[in-house]
Amino acid sequence: MFNKKIAAAVAFVSLALSTSVFATKVGPGLGYVILGDKSGPGMDLLAATTNGCCFTQCFAITFGTSGYKGGLVGMDATEKFVGDNMDALAVDIAKGEGEYVDTLAAMLEVSDTVAFKSTLQDNFDNIFTADSSAKEVSEKIVALKC
């Protein structure tokens, strides 16, 4: 009987600590929408439970709704395209034309594709360096788009 009381006390303290320490930012979802800026252990627990039981947090993160302020999960579309097609894209950018550059221009909704292709070709050495990652390359390309 004494062990049950100790176990219950430890469980209660653990729950209280985890709620107050780890659940202060519950993330996006229905709980975030309903409770807004209300915070505190009880409100955070309620918001997190609502997000979890209704599967709204996954939906919010996937589709950028219900208070989600980040980008797409993982890599954004441009970065993924660049990563999947880095070598072919480098060849097209060096030539100043090709289907990979055309696809990239369409993805970025570039209005003047001729100028975009020329700018990429002129900046090839700045875009592709020896250690360039897909993220770095896509960031440089997006910066040149403007």
mmCIF file of N, CA and C in Angstrom:
data_model
loop_
_atom_site.group_PDB
_atom_site.id
_atom_site.type_symbol
_atom_site.label_atom_id
_atom_site.label_comp_id
_atom_site.label_asym_id
_atom_site.label_seq_id
_atom_site.Cartn_x
_atom_site.Cartn_y
_atom_site.Cartn_z
ATOM 1 N N MET A 1 0.814 -1.178 0.000
ATOM 2 C CA MET A 1 0.000 0.000 0.000
ATOM 3 C C MET A 1 0.872 1.262 0.000
ATOM 4 N N PHE A 2 1.946 1.227 0.759
ATOM 5 C CA PHE A 2 2.869 2.353 0.806
ATOM 6 C C PHE A 2 3.508 2.581 -0.559
ATOM 7 N N ASN A 3 3.815 1.509 -1.271
ATOM 8 C CA ASN A 3 4.432 1.617 -2.593
ATOM 9 C C ASN A 3 3.487 2.251 -3.607
ATOM 10 N N LYS A 4 2.187 1.986 -3.476
ATOM 11 C CA LYS A 4 1.213 2.566 -4.387
ATOM 12 C C LYS A 4 1.123 4.079 -4.207
ATOM 13 N N LYS A 5 1.210 4.526 -2.957
ATOM 14 C CA LYS A 5 1.153 5.963 -2.687
ATOM 15 C C LYS A 5 2.391 6.663 -3.247
ATOM 16 N N ILE A 6 3.531 6.056 -3.081
ATOM 17 C CA ILE A 6 4.769 6.635 -3.616
ATOM 18 C C ILE A 6 4.720 6.661 -5.146
ATOM 19 N N ALA A 7 4.262 5.574 -5.717
ATOM 20 C CA ALA A 7 4.159 5.500 -7.176
ATOM 21 C C ALA A 7 3.188 6.545 -7.709
ATOM 22 N N ALA A 8 2.071 6.727 -7.025
ATOM 23 C CA ALA A 8 1.088 7.727 -7.443
ATOM 24 C C ALA A 8 1.665 9.135 -7.314
ATOM 25 N N ALA A 9 2.396 9.391 -6.231
ATOM 26 C CA ALA A 9 3.006 10.709 -6.040
ATOM 27 C C ALA A 9 4.051 10.989 -7.113
ATOM 28 N N VAL A 10 4.868 9.999 -7.422
ATOM 29 C CA VAL A 10 5.893 10.159 -8.461
ATOM 30 C C VAL A 10 5.234 10.410 -9.815
ATOM 31 N N ALA A 11 4.169 9.671 -10.106
ATOM 32 C CA ALA A 11 3.459 9.858 -11.367
ATOM 33 C C ALA A 11 2.858 11.257 -11.443
ATOM 34 N N PHE A 12 2.260 11.720 -10.361
ATOM 35 C CA PHE A 12 1.659 13.049 -10.328
ATOM 36 C C PHE A 12 2.710 14.134 -10.529
ATOM 37 N N VAL A 13 3.816 14.031 -9.825
ATOM 38 C CA VAL A 13 4.890 15.021 -9.955
ATOM 39 C C VAL A 13 5.467 14.995 -11.366
ATOM 40 N N SER A 14 5.651 13.813 -11.919
ATOM 41 C CA SER A 14 6.174 13.692 -13.290
ATOM 42 C C SER A 14 5.236 14.335 -14.292
ATOM 43 N N LEU A 15 3.941 14.081 -14.124
ATOM 44 C CA LEU A 15 2.954 14.671 -15.028
ATOM 45 C C LEU A 15 2.942 16.190 -14.900
ATOM 46 N N ALA A 16 2.978 16.667 -13.672
ATOM 47 C CA ALA A 16 2.976 18.117 -13.448
ATOM 48 C C ALA A 16 4.211 18.766 -14.052
ATOM 49 N N LEU A 17 5.368 18.161 -13.849
ATOM 50 C CA LEU A 17 6.599 18.722 -14.400
ATOM 51 C C LEU A 17 6.604 18.668 -15.914
ATOM 52 N N SER A 18 6.190 17.564 -16.475
ATOM 53 C CA SER A 18 6.210 17.455 -17.937
ATOM 54 C C SER A 18 5.222 18.412 -18.558
ATOM 55 N N THR A 19 4.092 18.629 -17.915
ATOM 56 C CA THR A 19 3.109 19.562 -18.443
ATOM 57 C C THR A 19 3.635 20.986 -18.395
ATOM 58 N N SER A 20 4.228 21.360 -17.284
ATOM 59 C CA SER A 20 4.672 22.746 -17.159
ATOM 60 C C SER A 20 5.962 23.024 -17.915
ATOM 61 N N VAL A 21 6.816 22.040 -18.058
ATOM 62 C CA VAL A 21 8.092 22.264 -18.722
ATOM 63 C C VAL A 21 7.992 22.036 -20.222
ATOM 64 N N PHE A 22 7.380 20.958 -20.641
ATOM 65 C CA PHE A 22 7.425 20.570 -22.047
ATOM 66 C C PHE A 22 6.208 20.989 -22.856
ATOM 67 N N ALA A 23 5.096 21.290 -22.225
ATOM 68 C CA ALA A 23 3.887 21.594 -22.982
ATOM 69 C C ALA A 23 3.590 23.088 -23.048
ATOM 70 N N THR A 24 4.599 23.911 -22.895
ATOM 71 C CA THR A 24 4.355 25.347 -22.919
ATOM 72 C C THR A 24 4.074 25.853 -24.331
ATOM 73 N N LYS A 25 4.532 25.158 -25.325
ATOM 74 C CA LYS A 25 4.222 25.516 -26.702
ATOM 75 C C LYS A 25 3.644 24.276 -27.356
ATOM 76 N N VAL A 26 2.341 24.267 -27.494
ATOM 77 C CA VAL A 26 1.673 23.055 -27.961
ATOM 78 C C VAL A 26 1.707 22.898 -29.465
ATOM 79 N N GLY A 27 1.980 23.950 -30.172
ATOM 80 C CA GLY A 27 2.041 23.861 -31.618
ATOM 81 C C GLY A 27 0.695 24.090 -32.266
ATOM 82 N N PRO A 28 0.655 23.996 -33.591
ATOM 83 C CA PRO A 28 -0.557 24.298 -34.332
ATOM 84 C C PRO A 28 -1.591 23.195 -34.217
ATOM 85 N N GLY A 29 -2.814 23.537 -34.521
ATOM 86 C CA GLY A 29 -3.903 22.574 -34.519
ATOM 87 C C GLY A 29 -5.159 23.192 -33.954
ATOM 88 N N LEU A 30 -6.177 22.379 -33.801
ATOM 89 C CA LEU A 30 -7.459 22.841 -33.293
ATOM 90 C C LEU A 30 -7.333 23.411 -31.881
ATOM 91 N N GLY A 31 -6.497 22.801 -31.053
ATOM 92 C CA GLY A 31 -6.280 23.313 -29.703
ATOM 93 C C GLY A 31 -5.709 24.714 -29.721
ATOM 94 N N TYR A 32 -4.815 24.987 -30.634
ATOM 95 C CA TYR A 32 -4.234 26.328 -30.778
ATOM 96 C C TYR A 32 -5.304 27.321 -31.216
ATOM 97 N N VAL A 33 -6.144 26.908 -32.155
ATOM 98 C CA VAL A 33 -7.183 27.790 -32.669
ATOM 99 C C VAL A 33 -8.202 28.121 -31.579
ATOM 100 N N ILE A 34 -8.631 27.115 -30.824
ATOM 101 C CA ILE A 34 -9.649 27.309 -29.796
ATOM 102 C C ILE A 34 -9.113 28.133 -28.625
ATOM 103 N N LEU A 35 -7.929 27.799 -28.147
ATOM 104 C CA LEU A 35 -7.406 28.433 -26.941
ATOM 105 C C LEU A 35 -6.550 29.660 -27.206
ATOM 106 N N GLY A 36 -6.083 29.840 -28.408
ATOM 107 C CA GLY A 36 -5.312 31.020 -28.761
ATOM 108 C C GLY A 36 -4.102 31.229 -27.869
ATOM 109 N N ASP A 37 -3.984 32.411 -27.273
ATOM 110 C CA ASP A 37 -2.816 32.770 -26.468
ATOM 111 C C ASP A 37 -2.925 32.355 -25.009
ATOM 112 N N LYS A 38 -4.004 31.690 -24.638
ATOM 113 C CA LYS A 38 -4.131 31.248 -23.249
ATOM 114 C C LYS A 38 -3.067 30.207 -22.979
ATOM 115 N N SER A 39 -2.370 30.365 -21.865
ATOM 116 C CA SER A 39 -1.325 29.394 -21.561
ATOM 117 C C SER A 39 -1.353 29.054 -20.085
ATOM 118 N N GLY A 40 -0.521 28.151 -19.738
ATOM 119 C CA GLY A 40 -0.472 27.606 -18.392
ATOM 120 C C GLY A 40 -0.556 26.104 -18.510
ATOM 121 N N PRO A 41 -0.161 25.395 -17.489
ATOM 122 C CA PRO A 41 -0.131 23.934 -17.585
ATOM 123 C C PRO A 41 -1.464 23.320 -18.003
ATOM 124 N N GLY A 42 -2.554 23.774 -17.424
ATOM 125 C CA GLY A 42 -3.863 23.210 -17.763
ATOM 126 C C GLY A 42 -4.268 23.503 -19.185
ATOM 127 N N MET A 43 -4.101 24.748 -19.604
ATOM 128 C CA MET A 43 -4.471 25.144 -20.965
ATOM 129 C C MET A 43 -3.587 24.459 -22.002
ATOM 130 N N ASP A 44 -2.295 24.378 -21.697
ATOM 131 C CA ASP A 44 -1.376 23.713 -22.618
ATOM 132 C C ASP A 44 -1.720 22.239 -22.761
ATOM 133 N N LEU A 45 -2.043 21.601 -21.657
ATOM 134 C CA LEU A 45 -2.407 20.183 -21.694
ATOM 135 C C LEU A 45 -3.688 19.991 -22.493
ATOM 136 N N LEU A 46 -4.664 20.872 -22.279
ATOM 137 C CA LEU A 46 -5.923 20.789 -23.022
ATOM 138 C C LEU A 46 -5.692 21.003 -24.518
ATOM 139 N N ALA A 47 -4.885 22.003 -24.870
ATOM 140 C CA ALA A 47 -4.603 22.277 -26.286
ATOM 141 C C ALA A 47 -3.848 21.120 -26.929
ATOM 142 N N ALA A 48 -2.851 20.592 -26.227
ATOM 143 C CA ALA A 48 -2.070 19.471 -26.773
ATOM 144 C C ALA A 48 -2.937 18.232 -26.947
ATOM 145 N N THR A 49 -3.812 17.988 -25.976
ATOM 146 C CA THR A 49 -4.711 16.835 -26.071
ATOM 147 C C THR A 49 -5.671 16.997 -27.240
ATOM 148 N N THR A 50 -6.208 18.196 -27.405
ATOM 149 C CA THR A 50 -7.117 18.457 -28.524
ATOM 150 C C THR A 50 -6.397 18.268 -29.852
ATOM 151 N N ASN A 51 -5.186 18.798 -29.948
ATOM 152 C CA ASN A 51 -4.411 18.628 -31.179
ATOM 153 C C ASN A 51 -4.166 17.156 -31.477
ATOM 154 N N GLY A 52 -3.828 16.389 -30.430
ATOM 155 C CA GLY A 52 -3.478 14.985 -30.615
ATOM 156 C C GLY A 52 -4.657 14.092 -30.899
ATOM 157 N N CYS A 53 -5.741 14.269 -30.150
ATOM 158 C CA CYS A 53 -6.863 13.341 -30.312
ATOM 159 C C CYS A 53 -7.655 13.602 -31.577
ATOM 160 N N CYS A 54 -7.603 14.806 -32.088
ATOM 161 C CA CYS A 54 -8.361 15.137 -33.298
ATOM 162 C C CYS A 54 -7.494 15.082 -34.556
ATOM 163 N N PHE A 55 -6.220 14.746 -34.393
ATOM 164 C CA PHE A 55 -5.261 14.658 -35.505
ATOM 165 C C PHE A 55 -5.132 15.976 -36.264
ATOM 166 N N THR A 56 -5.455 17.091 -35.600
ATOM 167 C CA THR A 56 -5.397 18.367 -36.301
ATOM 168 C C THR A 56 -3.991 18.915 -36.393
ATOM 169 N N GLN A 57 -3.096 18.485 -35.510
ATOM 170 C CA GLN A 57 -1.731 19.002 -35.583
ATOM 171 C C GLN A 57 -1.036 18.505 -36.847
ATOM 172 N N CYS A 58 -1.200 17.248 -37.179
ATOM 173 C CA CYS A 58 -0.600 16.712 -38.419
ATOM 174 C C CYS A 58 -1.144 17.448 -39.637
ATOM 175 N N PHE A 59 -2.447 17.662 -39.646
ATOM 176 C CA PHE A 59 -3.075 18.370 -40.760
ATOM 177 C C PHE A 59 -2.544 19.797 -40.850
ATOM 178 N N ALA A 60 -2.453 20.473 -39.703
ATOM 179 C CA ALA A 60 -1.995 21.862 -39.680
ATOM 180 C C ALA A 60 -0.569 21.990 -40.187
ATOM 181 N N ILE A 61 0.290 21.089 -39.781
ATOM 182 C CA ILE A 61 1.686 21.140 -40.216
ATOM 183 C C ILE A 61 1.801 20.813 -41.698
ATOM 184 N N THR A 62 1.059 19.824 -42.147
ATOM 185 C CA THR A 62 1.122 19.408 -43.546
ATOM 186 C C THR A 62 0.626 20.499 -44.490
ATOM 187 N N PHE A 63 -0.482 21.152 -44.107
ATOM 188 C CA PHE A 63 -1.102 22.112 -45.021
ATOM 189 C C PHE A 63 -0.921 23.572 -44.620
ATOM 190 N N GLY A 64 -0.156 23.827 -43.546
ATOM 191 C CA GLY A 64 0.139 25.195 -43.145
ATOM 192 C C GLY A 64 -1.058 25.950 -42.602
ATOM 193 N N THR A 65 -1.932 25.275 -41.861
ATOM 194 C CA THR A 65 -3.128 25.914 -41.304
ATOM 195 C C THR A 65 -3.072 25.934 -39.785
ATOM 196 N N SER A 66 -4.095 26.487 -39.173
ATOM 197 C CA SER A 66 -4.325 26.439 -37.727
ATOM 198 C C SER A 66 -3.132 26.887 -36.893
ATOM 199 N N GLY A 67 -2.513 27.963 -37.297
ATOM 200 C CA GLY A 67 -1.427 28.527 -36.513
ATOM 201 C C GLY A 67 -0.041 28.048 -36.872
ATOM 202 N N TYR A 68 0.103 27.210 -37.897
ATOM 203 C CA TYR A 68 1.436 26.746 -38.282
ATOM 204 C C TYR A 68 2.163 27.862 -39.003
ATOM 205 N N LYS A 69 3.346 28.230 -38.509
ATOM 206 C CA LYS A 69 4.086 29.350 -39.068
ATOM 207 C C LYS A 69 5.352 28.925 -39.807
ATOM 208 N N GLY A 70 5.633 27.652 -39.863
ATOM 209 C CA GLY A 70 6.831 27.182 -40.541
ATOM 210 C C GLY A 70 6.570 26.937 -42.008
ATOM 211 N N GLY A 71 7.562 26.403 -42.690
ATOM 212 C CA GLY A 71 7.410 26.043 -44.089
ATOM 213 C C GLY A 71 6.819 24.651 -44.200
ATOM 214 N N LEU A 72 6.902 24.086 -45.351
ATOM 215 C CA LEU A 72 6.433 22.730 -45.537
ATOM 216 C C LEU A 72 7.293 21.776 -44.731
ATOM 217 N N VAL A 73 6.746 20.629 -44.447
ATOM 218 C CA VAL A 73 7.494 19.639 -43.694
ATOM 219 C C VAL A 73 8.714 19.231 -44.504
ATOM 220 N N GLY A 74 9.868 19.196 -43.863
ATOM 221 C CA GLY A 74 11.095 18.818 -44.557
ATOM 222 C C GLY A 74 11.513 19.893 -45.539
ATOM 223 N N MET A 75 11.877 19.491 -46.714
ATOM 224 C CA MET A 75 12.365 20.414 -47.727
ATOM 225 C C MET A 75 11.196 21.049 -48.462
ATOM 226 N N ASP A 76 11.348 22.297 -48.848
ATOM 227 C CA ASP A 76 10.291 22.894 -49.651
ATOM 228 C C ASP A 76 10.412 22.349 -51.077
ATOM 229 N N ALA A 77 9.438 22.646 -51.890
ATOM 230 C CA ALA A 77 9.375 22.056 -53.232
ATOM 231 C C ALA A 77 10.589 22.425 -54.083
ATOM 232 N N THR A 78 11.022 23.676 -54.008
ATOM 233 C CA THR A 78 12.177 24.101 -54.809
ATOM 234 C C THR A 78 13.432 23.363 -54.377
ATOM 235 N N GLU A 79 13.630 23.297 -53.062
ATOM 236 C CA GLU A 79 14.822 22.620 -52.549
ATOM 237 C C GLU A 79 14.804 21.137 -52.912
ATOM 238 N N LYS A 80 13.647 20.525 -52.854
ATOM 239 C CA LYS A 80 13.532 19.108 -53.222
ATOM 240 C C LYS A 80 13.835 18.920 -54.709
ATOM 241 N N PHE A 81 13.279 19.794 -55.545
ATOM 242 C CA PHE A 81 13.531 19.708 -56.982
ATOM 243 C C PHE A 81 15.018 19.865 -57.271
ATOM 244 N N VAL A 82 15.638 20.868 -56.651
ATOM 245 C CA VAL A 82 17.072 21.103 -56.854
ATOM 246 C C VAL A 82 17.867 19.889 -56.382
ATOM 247 N N GLY A 83 17.530 19.358 -55.202
ATOM 248 C CA GLY A 83 18.247 18.203 -54.671
ATOM 249 C C GLY A 83 18.121 16.968 -55.548
ATOM 250 N N ASP A 84 16.921 16.746 -56.064
ATOM 251 C CA ASP A 84 16.688 15.570 -56.910
ATOM 252 C C ASP A 84 17.317 15.692 -58.293
ATOM 253 N N ASN A 85 17.557 16.924 -58.739
ATOM 254 C CA ASN A 85 18.018 17.142 -60.116
ATOM 255 C C ASN A 85 19.256 18.031 -60.199
ATOM 256 N N MET A 86 20.078 17.998 -59.171
ATOM 257 C CA MET A 86 21.211 18.925 -59.060
ATOM 258 C C MET A 86 22.126 18.881 -60.286
ATOM 259 N N ASP A 87 22.526 17.718 -60.714
ATOM 260 C CA ASP A 87 23.466 17.618 -61.839
ATOM 261 C C ASP A 87 22.845 18.101 -63.145
ATOM 262 N N ALA A 88 21.629 17.642 -63.441
ATOM 263 C CA ALA A 88 20.964 18.054 -64.677
ATOM 264 C C ALA A 88 20.660 19.550 -64.655
ATOM 265 N N LEU A 89 20.290 20.069 -63.502
ATOM 266 C CA LEU A 89 20.014 21.494 -63.375
ATOM 267 C C LEU A 89 21.288 22.317 -63.594
ATOM 268 N N ALA A 90 22.398 21.826 -63.072
ATOM 269 C CA ALA A 90 23.676 22.519 -63.262
ATOM 270 C C ALA A 90 24.035 22.580 -64.747
ATOM 271 N N VAL A 91 23.808 21.498 -65.451
ATOM 272 C CA VAL A 91 24.095 21.483 -66.891
ATOM 273 C C VAL A 91 23.208 22.489 -67.616
ATOM 274 N N ASP A 92 21.916 22.496 -67.304
ATOM 275 C CA ASP A 92 20.985 23.435 -67.949
ATOM 276 C C ASP A 92 21.329 24.888 -67.632
ATOM 277 N N ILE A 93 21.675 25.158 -66.380
ATOM 278 C CA ILE A 93 22.028 26.534 -66.008
ATOM 279 C C ILE A 93 23.304 26.957 -66.736
ATOM 280 N N ALA A 94 24.264 26.062 -66.848
ATOM 281 C CA ALA A 94 25.508 26.382 -67.567
ATOM 282 C C ALA A 94 25.219 26.690 -69.038
ATOM 283 N N LYS A 95 24.263 25.965 -69.644
ATOM 284 C CA LYS A 95 23.881 26.208 -71.047
ATOM 285 C C LYS A 95 22.983 27.431 -71.189
ATOM 286 N N GLY A 96 22.256 27.772 -70.116
ATOM 287 C CA GLY A 96 21.308 28.879 -70.181
ATOM 288 C C GLY A 96 19.955 28.483 -70.730
ATOM 289 N N GLU A 97 19.712 27.185 -70.809
ATOM 290 C CA GLU A 97 18.429 26.674 -71.313
ATOM 291 C C GLU A 97 18.280 25.206 -70.966
ATOM 292 N N GLY A 98 17.075 24.711 -71.094
ATOM 293 C CA GLY A 98 16.817 23.300 -70.861
ATOM 294 C C GLY A 98 15.563 23.081 -70.030
ATOM 295 N N GLU A 99 15.104 21.850 -70.043
ATOM 296 C CA GLU A 99 13.840 21.537 -69.381
ATOM 297 C C GLU A 99 13.909 21.703 -67.861
ATOM 298 N N TYR A 100 15.068 21.483 -67.249
ATOM 299 C CA TYR A 100 15.168 21.621 -65.792
ATOM 300 C C TYR A 100 15.089 23.093 -65.380
ATOM 301 N N VAL A 101 15.705 23.964 -66.153
ATOM 302 C CA VAL A 101 15.616 25.395 -65.874
ATOM 303 C C VAL A 101 14.197 25.885 -66.159
ATOM 304 N N ASP A 102 13.579 25.369 -67.210
ATOM 305 C CA ASP A 102 12.195 25.739 -67.515
ATOM 306 C C ASP A 102 11.256 25.327 -66.380
ATOM 307 N N THR A 103 11.450 24.116 -65.884
ATOM 308 C CA THR A 103 10.624 23.629 -64.774
ATOM 309 C C THR A 103 10.838 24.477 -63.530
ATOM 310 N N LEU A 104 12.084 24.798 -63.248
ATOM 311 C CA LEU A 104 12.403 25.638 -62.091
ATOM 312 C C LEU A 104 11.762 27.019 -62.227
ATOM 313 N N ALA A 105 11.825 27.601 -63.408
ATOM 314 C CA ALA A 105 11.205 28.914 -63.641
ATOM 315 C C ALA A 105 9.697 28.843 -63.428
ATOM 316 N N ALA A 106 9.081 27.766 -63.881
ATOM 317 C CA ALA A 106 7.639 27.591 -63.678
ATOM 318 C C ALA A 106 7.311 27.421 -62.199
ATOM 319 N N MET A 107 8.125 26.645 -61.487
ATOM 320 C CA MET A 107 7.900 26.441 -60.052
ATOM 321 C C MET A 107 7.990 27.760 -59.290
ATOM 322 N N LEU A 108 8.928 28.607 -59.694
ATOM 323 C CA LEU A 108 9.148 29.885 -59.017
ATOM 324 C C LEU A 108 8.256 31.000 -59.573
ATOM 325 N N GLU A 109 7.420 30.647 -60.552
ATOM 326 C CA GLU A 109 6.494 31.596 -61.175
ATOM 327 C C GLU A 109 7.220 32.833 -61.694
ATOM 328 N N VAL A 110 8.306 32.575 -62.430
ATOM 329 C CA VAL A 110 9.113 33.648 -63.011
ATOM 330 C C VAL A 110 8.376 34.201 -64.228
ATOM 331 N N SER A 111 8.235 35.524 -64.286
ATOM 332 C CA SER A 111 7.518 36.125 -65.414
ATOM 333 C C SER A 111 8.415 36.288 -66.647
ATOM 334 N N ASP A 112 9.661 36.676 -66.447
ATOM 335 C CA ASP A 112 10.598 36.858 -67.566
ATOM 336 C C ASP A 112 11.614 35.715 -67.532
ATOM 337 N N THR A 113 11.276 34.613 -68.180
ATOM 338 C CA THR A 113 12.134 33.423 -68.124
ATOM 339 C C THR A 113 13.450 33.620 -68.864
ATOM 340 N N VAL A 114 13.451 34.433 -69.896
ATOM 341 C CA VAL A 114 14.686 34.673 -70.648
ATOM 342 C C VAL A 114 15.709 35.369 -69.754
ATOM 343 N N ALA A 115 15.278 36.399 -69.053
ATOM 344 C CA ALA A 115 16.176 37.126 -68.152
ATOM 345 C C ALA A 115 16.595 36.236 -66.976
ATOM 346 N N PHE A 116 15.671 35.428 -66.481
ATOM 347 C CA PHE A 116 15.967 34.520 -65.365
ATOM 348 C C PHE A 116 17.052 33.523 -65.759
ATOM 349 N N LYS A 117 16.900 32.908 -66.925
ATOM 350 C CA LYS A 117 17.885 31.937 -67.401
ATOM 351 C C LYS A 117 19.251 32.598 -67.598
ATOM 352 N N SER A 118 19.245 33.796 -68.153
ATOM 353 C CA SER A 118 20.492 34.525 -68.373
ATOM 354 C C SER A 118 21.172 34.868 -67.042
ATOM 355 N N THR A 119 20.372 35.293 -66.069
ATOM 356 C CA THR A 119 20.915 35.623 -64.743
ATOM 357 C C THR A 119 21.511 34.390 -64.080
ATOM 358 N N LEU A 120 20.814 33.272 -64.184
ATOM 359 C CA LEU A 120 21.349 32.025 -63.612
ATOM 360 C C LEU A 120 22.658 31.638 -64.291
ATOM 361 N N GLN A 121 22.683 31.729 -65.613
ATOM 362 C CA GLN A 121 23.886 31.361 -66.351
ATOM 363 C C GLN A 121 25.056 32.275 -65.970
ATOM 364 N N ASP A 122 24.797 33.571 -65.855
ATOM 365 C CA ASP A 122 25.849 34.529 -65.493
ATOM 366 C C ASP A 122 26.374 34.297 -64.073
ATOM 367 N N ASN A 123 25.546 33.735 -63.219
ATOM 368 C CA ASN A 123 25.924 33.525 -61.817
ATOM 369 C C ASN A 123 26.199 32.068 -61.481
ATOM 370 N N PHE A 124 26.466 31.267 -62.497
ATOM 371 C CA PHE A 124 26.673 29.830 -62.297
ATOM 372 C C PHE A 124 27.717 29.549 -61.213
ATOM 373 N N ASP A 125 28.856 30.220 -61.287
ATOM 374 C CA ASP A 125 29.939 29.961 -60.329
ATOM 375 C C ASP A 125 29.565 30.343 -58.902
ATOM 376 N N ASN A 126 28.690 31.310 -58.744
ATOM 377 C CA ASN A 126 28.232 31.694 -57.411
ATOM 378 C C ASN A 126 27.174 30.724 -56.876
ATOM 379 N N ILE A 127 26.385 30.165 -57.776
ATOM 380 C CA ILE A 127 25.310 29.253 -57.367
ATOM 381 C C ILE A 127 25.872 27.896 -56.979
ATOM 382 N N PHE A 128 26.719 27.353 -57.845
ATOM 383 C CA PHE A 128 27.277 26.022 -57.614
ATOM 384 C C PHE A 128 28.734 26.137 -57.187
ATOM 385 N N THR A 129 28.977 25.836 -55.929
ATOM 386 C CA THR A 129 30.350 25.772 -55.432
ATOM 387 C C THR A 129 30.661 24.311 -55.137
ATOM 388 N N ALA A 130 31.885 24.024 -54.768
ATOM 389 C CA ALA A 130 32.304 22.631 -54.561
ATOM 390 C C ALA A 130 31.472 21.908 -53.507
ATOM 391 N N ASP A 131 31.070 22.604 -52.458
ATOM 392 C CA ASP A 131 30.361 21.942 -51.355
ATOM 393 C C ASP A 131 28.878 22.296 -51.301
ATOM 394 N N SER A 132 28.323 22.843 -52.353
ATOM 395 C CA SER A 132 26.939 23.328 -52.321
ATOM 396 C C SER A 132 25.943 22.225 -52.009
ATOM 397 N N SER A 133 25.076 22.519 -51.052
ATOM 398 C CA SER A 133 23.960 21.609 -50.757
ATOM 399 C C SER A 133 22.752 22.073 -51.562
ATOM 400 N N ALA A 134 21.753 21.239 -51.639
ATOM 401 C CA ALA A 134 20.527 21.606 -52.356
ATOM 402 C C ALA A 134 19.894 22.847 -51.739
ATOM 403 N N LYS A 135 19.955 22.940 -50.424
ATOM 404 C CA LYS A 135 19.385 24.097 -49.738
ATOM 405 C C LYS A 135 20.120 25.378 -50.134
ATOM 406 N N GLU A 136 21.439 25.333 -50.129
ATOM 407 C CA GLU A 136 22.231 26.519 -50.493
ATOM 408 C C GLU A 136 21.981 26.923 -51.941
ATOM 409 N N VAL A 137 21.955 25.945 -52.838
ATOM 410 C CA VAL A 137 21.731 26.228 -54.257
ATOM 411 C C VAL A 137 20.350 26.835 -54.459
ATOM 412 N N SER A 138 19.331 26.235 -53.834
ATOM 413 C CA SER A 138 17.975 26.764 -54.023
ATOM 414 C C SER A 138 17.829 28.153 -53.416
ATOM 415 N N GLU A 139 18.483 28.422 -52.284
ATOM 416 C CA GLU A 139 18.442 29.767 -51.695
ATOM 417 C C GLU A 139 19.094 30.791 -52.609
ATOM 418 N N LYS A 140 20.201 30.427 -53.226
ATOM 419 C CA LYS A 140 20.891 31.346 -54.143
ATOM 420 C C LYS A 140 20.046 31.605 -55.389
ATOM 421 N N ILE A 141 19.396 30.575 -55.888
ATOM 422 C CA ILE A 141 18.540 30.720 -57.076
ATOM 423 C C ILE A 141 17.343 31.616 -56.760
ATOM 424 N N VAL A 142 16.709 31.385 -55.632
ATOM 425 C CA VAL A 142 15.554 32.196 -55.235
ATOM 426 C C VAL A 142 15.965 33.651 -55.038
ATOM 427 N N ALA A 143 17.144 33.879 -54.470
ATOM 428 C CA ALA A 143 17.634 35.245 -54.271
ATOM 429 C C ALA A 143 17.862 35.944 -55.607
ATOM 430 N N LEU A 144 18.307 35.203 -56.615
ATOM 431 C CA LEU A 144 18.540 35.787 -57.934
ATOM 432 C C LEU A 144 17.236 36.040 -58.697
ATOM 433 N N LYS A 145 16.205 35.343 -58.314
ATOM 434 C CA LYS A 145 14.906 35.492 -58.971
ATOM 435 C C LYS A 145 14.352 36.901 -58.787
ATOM 436 N N CYS A 146 14.640 37.484 -57.630
ATOM 437 C CA CYS A 146 14.078 38.807 -57.280
ATOM 438 C C CYS A 146 14.667 39.927 -58.091
#
